[in-house]
Tab-separated table of C-alpha atoms in Angstrom:
chain	number	residue	atom	x	y	z
A	190	MET	CA	59.611	110.942	127.060
A	191	LYS	CA	63.345	111.227	126.439
A	192	ASN	CA	64.069	108.990	129.413
A	193	ARG	CA	61.680	106.388	128.073
A	194	LYS	CA	63.347	106.411	124.654
A	195	SER	CA	66.757	106.187	126.287
A	196	LYS	CA	65.667	103.159	128.299
A	197	ILE	CA	64.268	101.469	125.212
A	198	ILE	CA	67.490	102.093	123.305
A	199	PHE	CA	69.517	100.829	126.260
A	200	TRP	CA	67.546	97.567	126.459
A	201	ILE	CA	67.732	97.044	122.723
A	202	CYS	CA	71.505	97.530	122.780
A	203	LEU	CA	71.831	95.222	125.768
A	204	ILE	CA	69.826	92.490	124.059
A	205	ILE	CA	71.925	92.822	120.898
A	206	PHE	CA	75.122	92.697	122.975
A	207	ILE	CA	74.021	89.564	124.853
A	208	ALA	CA	72.906	87.900	121.601
A	209	ALA	CA	76.294	88.656	120.044
A	210	ILE	CA	78.097	87.095	123.008
A	211	ILE	CA	75.909	83.984	122.874
A	212	THR	CA	76.443	83.672	119.104
A	213	GLY	CA	80.195	84.013	119.541
A	214	VAL	CA	80.322	81.374	122.266
A	215	VAL	CA	78.212	78.945	120.238
A	216	TYR	CA	80.443	79.514	117.202
A	217	LYS	CA	83.612	78.900	119.217
A	218	VAL	CA	82.206	75.711	120.758
A	219	HIS	CA	81.111	74.486	117.311
A	220	GLN	CA	84.540	75.260	115.824
A	221	LYS	CA	86.330	73.529	118.703
A	222	ARG	CA	84.209	70.408	118.267
A	223	ASN	CA	84.929	70.394	114.537
A	224	ALA	CA	88.670	70.773	115.134
A	225	SER	CA	88.833	68.019	117.756
A	226	VAL	CA	88.482	65.321	115.097
A	227	TYR	CA	91.888	66.262	113.685
A	228	ASP	CA	93.546	66.085	117.100
A	229	LYS	CA	92.215	62.554	117.529
A	230	LEU	CA	93.436	61.506	114.093
A	231	ALA	CA	96.905	62.927	114.752
A	232	GLU	CA	97.114	60.884	117.959
A	233	GLN	CA	96.051	57.722	116.129
A	234	ASN	CA	98.537	58.245	113.291
A	235	GLN	CA	101.994	58.904	114.689
A	236	THR	CA	103.700	60.390	111.638
A	237	SER	CA	106.687	61.997	113.304
A	238	THR	CA	108.894	58.914	113.027
A	239	LEU	CA	110.473	58.306	109.650
A	240	PRO	CA	110.594	54.709	108.422
A	241	ASP	CA	113.873	52.821	108.688
A	242	THR	CA	115.278	52.410	105.177
A	243	THR	CA	118.850	51.478	106.124
A	244	GLU	CA	118.595	47.860	104.929
A	245	GLU	CA	120.697	46.978	101.916
A	246	LYS	CA	117.837	45.434	99.916
A	247	PRO	CA	115.012	47.701	98.724
A	248	VAL	CA	111.971	47.324	100.936
A	249	ALA	CA	108.511	48.806	100.868
A	250	PRO	CA	108.322	51.907	103.041
A	251	SER	CA	106.971	51.449	106.542
A	252	MET	CA	103.719	53.408	106.495
A	253	PRO	CA	102.917	55.251	109.746
A	254	VAL	CA	99.383	56.094	108.580
A	255	ASP	CA	96.517	53.603	108.811
A	256	PHE	CA	94.743	54.405	105.550
A	257	ASP	CA	92.380	51.442	105.851
A	258	ALA	CA	90.958	52.890	109.056
A	259	LEU	CA	90.874	56.405	107.629
A	260	LYS	CA	88.977	55.352	104.515
A	261	LYS	CA	86.372	53.631	106.651
A	262	GLN	CA	85.822	56.968	108.324
A	263	ASN	CA	85.779	58.908	105.046
A	264	PRO	CA	86.568	57.377	101.617
A	265	ASP	CA	87.569	60.855	100.358
A	266	ILE	CA	90.759	60.659	102.455
A	267	TYR	CA	93.583	59.717	100.099
A	268	ALA	CA	96.796	61.165	101.598
A	269	TRP	CA	98.333	62.632	104.743
A	270	ILE	CA	100.500	65.747	105.060
A	271	HIS	CA	103.088	66.157	107.830
A	272	ILE	CA	105.658	68.778	108.830
A	273	ASP	CA	107.792	67.874	111.839
A	274	ASP	CA	107.202	69.808	115.070
A	275	THR	CA	104.204	71.731	113.761
A	276	LYS	CA	100.437	71.330	113.868
A	277	ILE	CA	100.438	70.344	110.205
A	278	ASP	CA	99.664	66.653	110.605
A	279	TYR	CA	96.418	66.100	108.722
A	280	PRO	CA	94.612	63.900	106.237
A	281	ILE	CA	94.175	65.259	102.715
A	282	VAL	CA	90.757	64.848	101.155
A	283	GLN	CA	89.261	65.307	97.719
A	284	SER	CA	85.564	65.453	96.902
A	285	GLN	CA	84.560	63.909	93.592
A	286	GLY	CA	81.421	65.985	93.241
A	287	GLU	CA	82.333	69.490	94.361
A	288	ASP	CA	85.861	70.925	94.214
A	289	ASP	CA	85.513	73.257	97.205
A	290	TYR	CA	83.235	71.072	99.353
A	291	TYR	CA	85.920	70.654	102.000
A	292	LEU	CA	86.592	74.379	102.157
A	293	ASP	CA	83.851	74.540	104.780
A	294	HIS	CA	83.374	70.900	105.786
A	295	THR	CA	85.449	68.732	108.095
A	296	ILE	CA	86.394	65.176	107.166
A	297	GLU	CA	83.323	64.108	109.153
A	298	GLY	CA	81.128	66.186	106.853
A	299	LYS	CA	80.360	68.767	109.524
A	300	GLU	CA	79.854	72.238	108.105
A	301	GLY	CA	82.013	75.130	109.293
A	302	LEU	CA	85.573	75.885	110.258
A	303	PRO	CA	88.256	74.630	110.279
A	304	GLY	CA	87.184	72.832	107.106
A	305	SER	CA	89.733	70.329	105.803
A	306	ILE	CA	93.048	70.113	103.984
A	307	TYR	CA	91.998	69.338	100.435
A	308	THR	CA	92.764	69.265	96.712
A	309	GLU	CA	90.463	69.756	93.725
A	310	TYR	CA	89.467	66.728	91.644
A	311	THR	CA	89.085	68.882	88.513
A	312	TYR	CA	92.794	69.745	88.504
A	313	ASN	CA	94.715	67.124	90.493
A	314	ASN	CA	94.938	63.347	90.605
A	315	LYS	CA	95.237	61.509	93.890
A	316	ASP	CA	98.531	59.750	93.139
A	317	MET	CA	100.662	62.911	93.564
A	318	THR	CA	102.187	62.490	90.105
A	319	ASP	CA	100.926	65.775	88.634
A	320	PRO	CA	103.630	68.361	87.845
A	321	VAL	CA	102.001	70.680	90.390
A	322	THR	CA	99.532	69.725	93.110
A	323	VAL	CA	97.775	72.593	94.895
A	324	ILE	CA	96.716	71.830	98.474
A	325	TYR	CA	94.319	74.185	100.279
A	326	GLY	CA	93.812	74.858	103.978
A	327	HIS	CA	92.492	77.628	106.207
A	328	ASN	CA	94.791	80.042	108.018
A	329	MET	CA	93.453	79.481	111.534
A	330	ARG	CA	94.251	81.909	114.339
A	331	ASP	CA	95.277	79.087	116.685
A	332	LYS	CA	97.951	78.083	114.113
A	333	SER	CA	96.131	74.872	113.242
A	334	MET	CA	95.454	73.743	109.671
A	335	PHE	CA	97.665	76.039	107.516
A	336	GLY	CA	97.949	78.725	110.185
A	337	ILE	CA	101.740	78.395	110.513
A	338	LEU	CA	102.635	78.839	106.856
A	339	ASP	CA	103.589	82.505	107.263
A	340	SER	CA	106.286	81.316	109.673
A	341	TYR	CA	108.274	80.287	106.590
A	342	LEU	CA	109.122	83.943	106.147
A	343	ASP	CA	111.414	83.498	109.152
A	344	GLU	CA	114.821	82.066	108.258
A	345	GLU	CA	115.249	80.037	111.435
A	346	PHE	CA	111.835	78.433	111.031
A	347	ARG	CA	112.569	77.621	107.376
A	348	ASN	CA	115.842	75.936	108.248
A	349	GLN	CA	114.182	73.822	110.917
A	350	HIS	CA	111.143	72.879	108.829
A	351	SER	CA	112.507	72.668	105.302
A	352	GLU	CA	110.915	69.275	104.588
A	353	ILE	CA	107.283	68.429	103.957
A	354	ARG	CA	106.200	64.794	103.800
A	355	ILE	CA	103.099	63.449	102.138
A	356	TYR	CA	101.986	59.875	102.681
A	357	THR	CA	99.712	57.920	100.372
A	358	PRO	CA	98.734	54.248	100.746
A	359	GLU	CA	101.597	53.277	98.408
A	360	HIS	CA	104.278	55.953	98.779
A	361	ILE	CA	106.061	58.454	100.972
A	362	PHE	CA	106.932	61.716	99.214
A	363	THR	CA	109.471	64.170	100.629
A	364	TYR	CA	109.550	67.774	99.423
A	365	ARG	CA	111.953	70.694	99.988
A	366	VAL	CA	110.456	74.127	100.587
A	367	ALA	CA	111.624	76.454	97.792
A	368	PHE	CA	109.496	79.566	98.242
A	369	ALA	CA	107.056	81.343	100.528
A	370	VAL	CA	105.267	83.943	98.444
A	371	THR	CA	102.470	86.422	98.948
A	372	TYR	CA	100.520	86.136	95.700
A	373	ASP	CA	97.290	87.522	94.262
A	374	ASP	CA	94.028	85.603	94.539
A	375	ARG	CA	93.947	84.118	91.036
A	376	HIS	CA	92.966	80.444	90.832
A	377	ILE	CA	96.360	78.948	90.052
A	378	PRO	CA	95.407	75.593	88.450
A	379	LYS	CA	92.795	77.345	86.304
A	380	THR	CA	95.212	80.111	85.252
A	381	TYR	CA	98.218	77.946	84.385
A	382	ASP	CA	98.189	74.732	82.375
A	383	PHE	CA	100.748	72.701	84.297
A	384	SER	CA	100.461	69.825	81.846
A	385	THR	CA	102.585	71.889	79.448
A	386	ALA	CA	106.124	73.147	80.004
A	387	GLU	CA	105.022	76.589	78.827
A	388	GLY	CA	102.201	76.827	81.357
A	389	TYR	CA	104.440	75.629	84.168
A	390	GLN	CA	107.185	78.101	83.211
A	391	ASN	CA	104.676	80.947	83.085
A	392	PHE	CA	103.820	80.230	86.706
A	393	LEU	CA	107.468	80.059	87.767
A	394	THR	CA	108.090	83.381	86.026
A	395	SER	CA	105.078	84.932	87.746
A	396	LEU	CA	106.591	84.116	91.133
A	397	GLN	CA	109.330	86.599	90.286
A	398	THR	CA	107.149	89.243	88.647
A	399	GLU	CA	103.809	89.081	90.468
A	400	ARG	CA	104.769	88.296	94.060
A	401	LYS	CA	103.922	90.791	96.778
A	402	LEU	CA	105.645	91.570	100.057
A	403	PRO	CA	106.377	89.822	102.314
A	404	SER	CA	107.868	86.950	100.293
A	405	TRP	CA	110.902	84.675	100.221
A	406	MET	CA	112.451	82.544	97.466
A	407	GLU	CA	115.551	80.400	97.717
A	408	GLU	CA	118.642	81.765	96.000
A	409	PRO	CA	119.574	80.772	93.438
A	410	PHE	CA	116.034	79.822	92.430
A	411	ASN	CA	116.611	76.572	90.564
A	412	VAL	CA	113.085	75.198	90.320
A	413	THR	CA	112.366	74.092	86.745
A	414	THR	CA	109.492	72.586	84.798
A	415	ASN	CA	111.124	69.181	85.347
A	416	ASP	CA	110.400	69.379	89.080
A	417	ARG	CA	107.286	67.940	90.671
A	418	MET	CA	105.914	70.469	93.100
A	419	ILE	CA	103.278	70.894	95.770
A	420	ILE	CA	101.838	74.308	96.570
A	421	LEU	CA	100.232	74.889	99.965
A	422	SER	CA	97.723	77.705	99.571
A	423	THR	CA	96.023	79.692	102.323
A	424	CYS	CA	94.540	83.132	102.975
A	425	ASN	CA	96.501	85.937	104.638
A	426	GLY	CA	93.816	88.359	105.789
A	427	ASN	CA	93.758	90.257	102.492
A	428	GLU	CA	90.806	89.264	100.309
A	429	THR	CA	92.779	89.958	97.128
A	430	GLN	CA	95.780	87.823	98.087
A	431	ARG	CA	96.852	84.286	98.944
A	432	PHE	CA	99.948	83.007	100.717
A	433	LEU	CA	101.762	80.154	98.980
A	434	ILE	CA	104.380	77.669	100.108
A	435	GLY	CA	106.045	75.874	97.203
A	436	ALA	CA	108.056	72.686	97.726
A	437	VAL	CA	109.768	70.441	95.174
A	438	LEU	CA	109.935	66.656	95.318
A	439	THR	CA	113.320	65.379	96.521
A	440	ASN	CA	112.553	61.740	97.372
A	441	GLU	CA	109.896	59.132	96.694
A	442	GLU	CA	109.705	55.813	98.514
C-alpha cells in the first residue's frame, strides 16, 4: 500500500515538474517573440549617429527616426529614446484610453513582457514640454528595455553614458543624467504637482530625504524648478521600491 502511494506521489510530482518546464519554455518563447519587434525597429531606425549641425545657418535637425513608418505600425508611437552603446533604443508610446496599457503590451498590441516604453496620457503631453516627463519601462534580466538603468550607479558607466536623447517628429532633445536614485513606490506624477514650482521643489527635496540605498546624485546638485526633466522609472526587485534615473534638458533642436 505504501509503495502504491509512493508511486502515485512520484507520478504526480513528475507530471507537475514536466508541466512547469513546458510552461516555462512556452513563456520564454512568447517573451522572445514579443521582444523581437524592438530589435527589428532598432535596425530600421539607426539612431546612433547624431545629425550634422555644423552649418552656419540654422537648419532643421536631421531626423534619424522614420516616424511616418512607425505611426503606420502603431499611431500611439510619438517619440524615440536612445542612449549610445546600450540596448535603450526604443519607441515611446502613450495610450489615450488606459494609462498603463503598455505596461504589459508591446507596440504590436501583444500581451506580456517586455511590454513597452511608455508615458501616461493623464499626466504628460506628447510634445516633451512638461516640466517633468515620467517614462516607464520594465527591468528585464537580459538588460533590454530599462534593464541597464542600475548601471548608472557605476561612475565609469555614468561618465560614458551621461546623455539621453529623445526624438520626436519635430525635435531632438538632449538630456544630462543628474541622479540615479532608489525611491519608494509612490506614483510620482500623482504625488507631486509639477505644474507648480512648489510641487516640483517638493519632489526635488524628496530626492534628498526619501532616497534609499544604493543611490547617486551629482554634486553639487543644481537641478532647479526651472529645469525640464525626464525621469526613467523601473522596478528593482523590491515591490515597495522603484529605481529612477533623472536627466535635465541641455539642448533642443
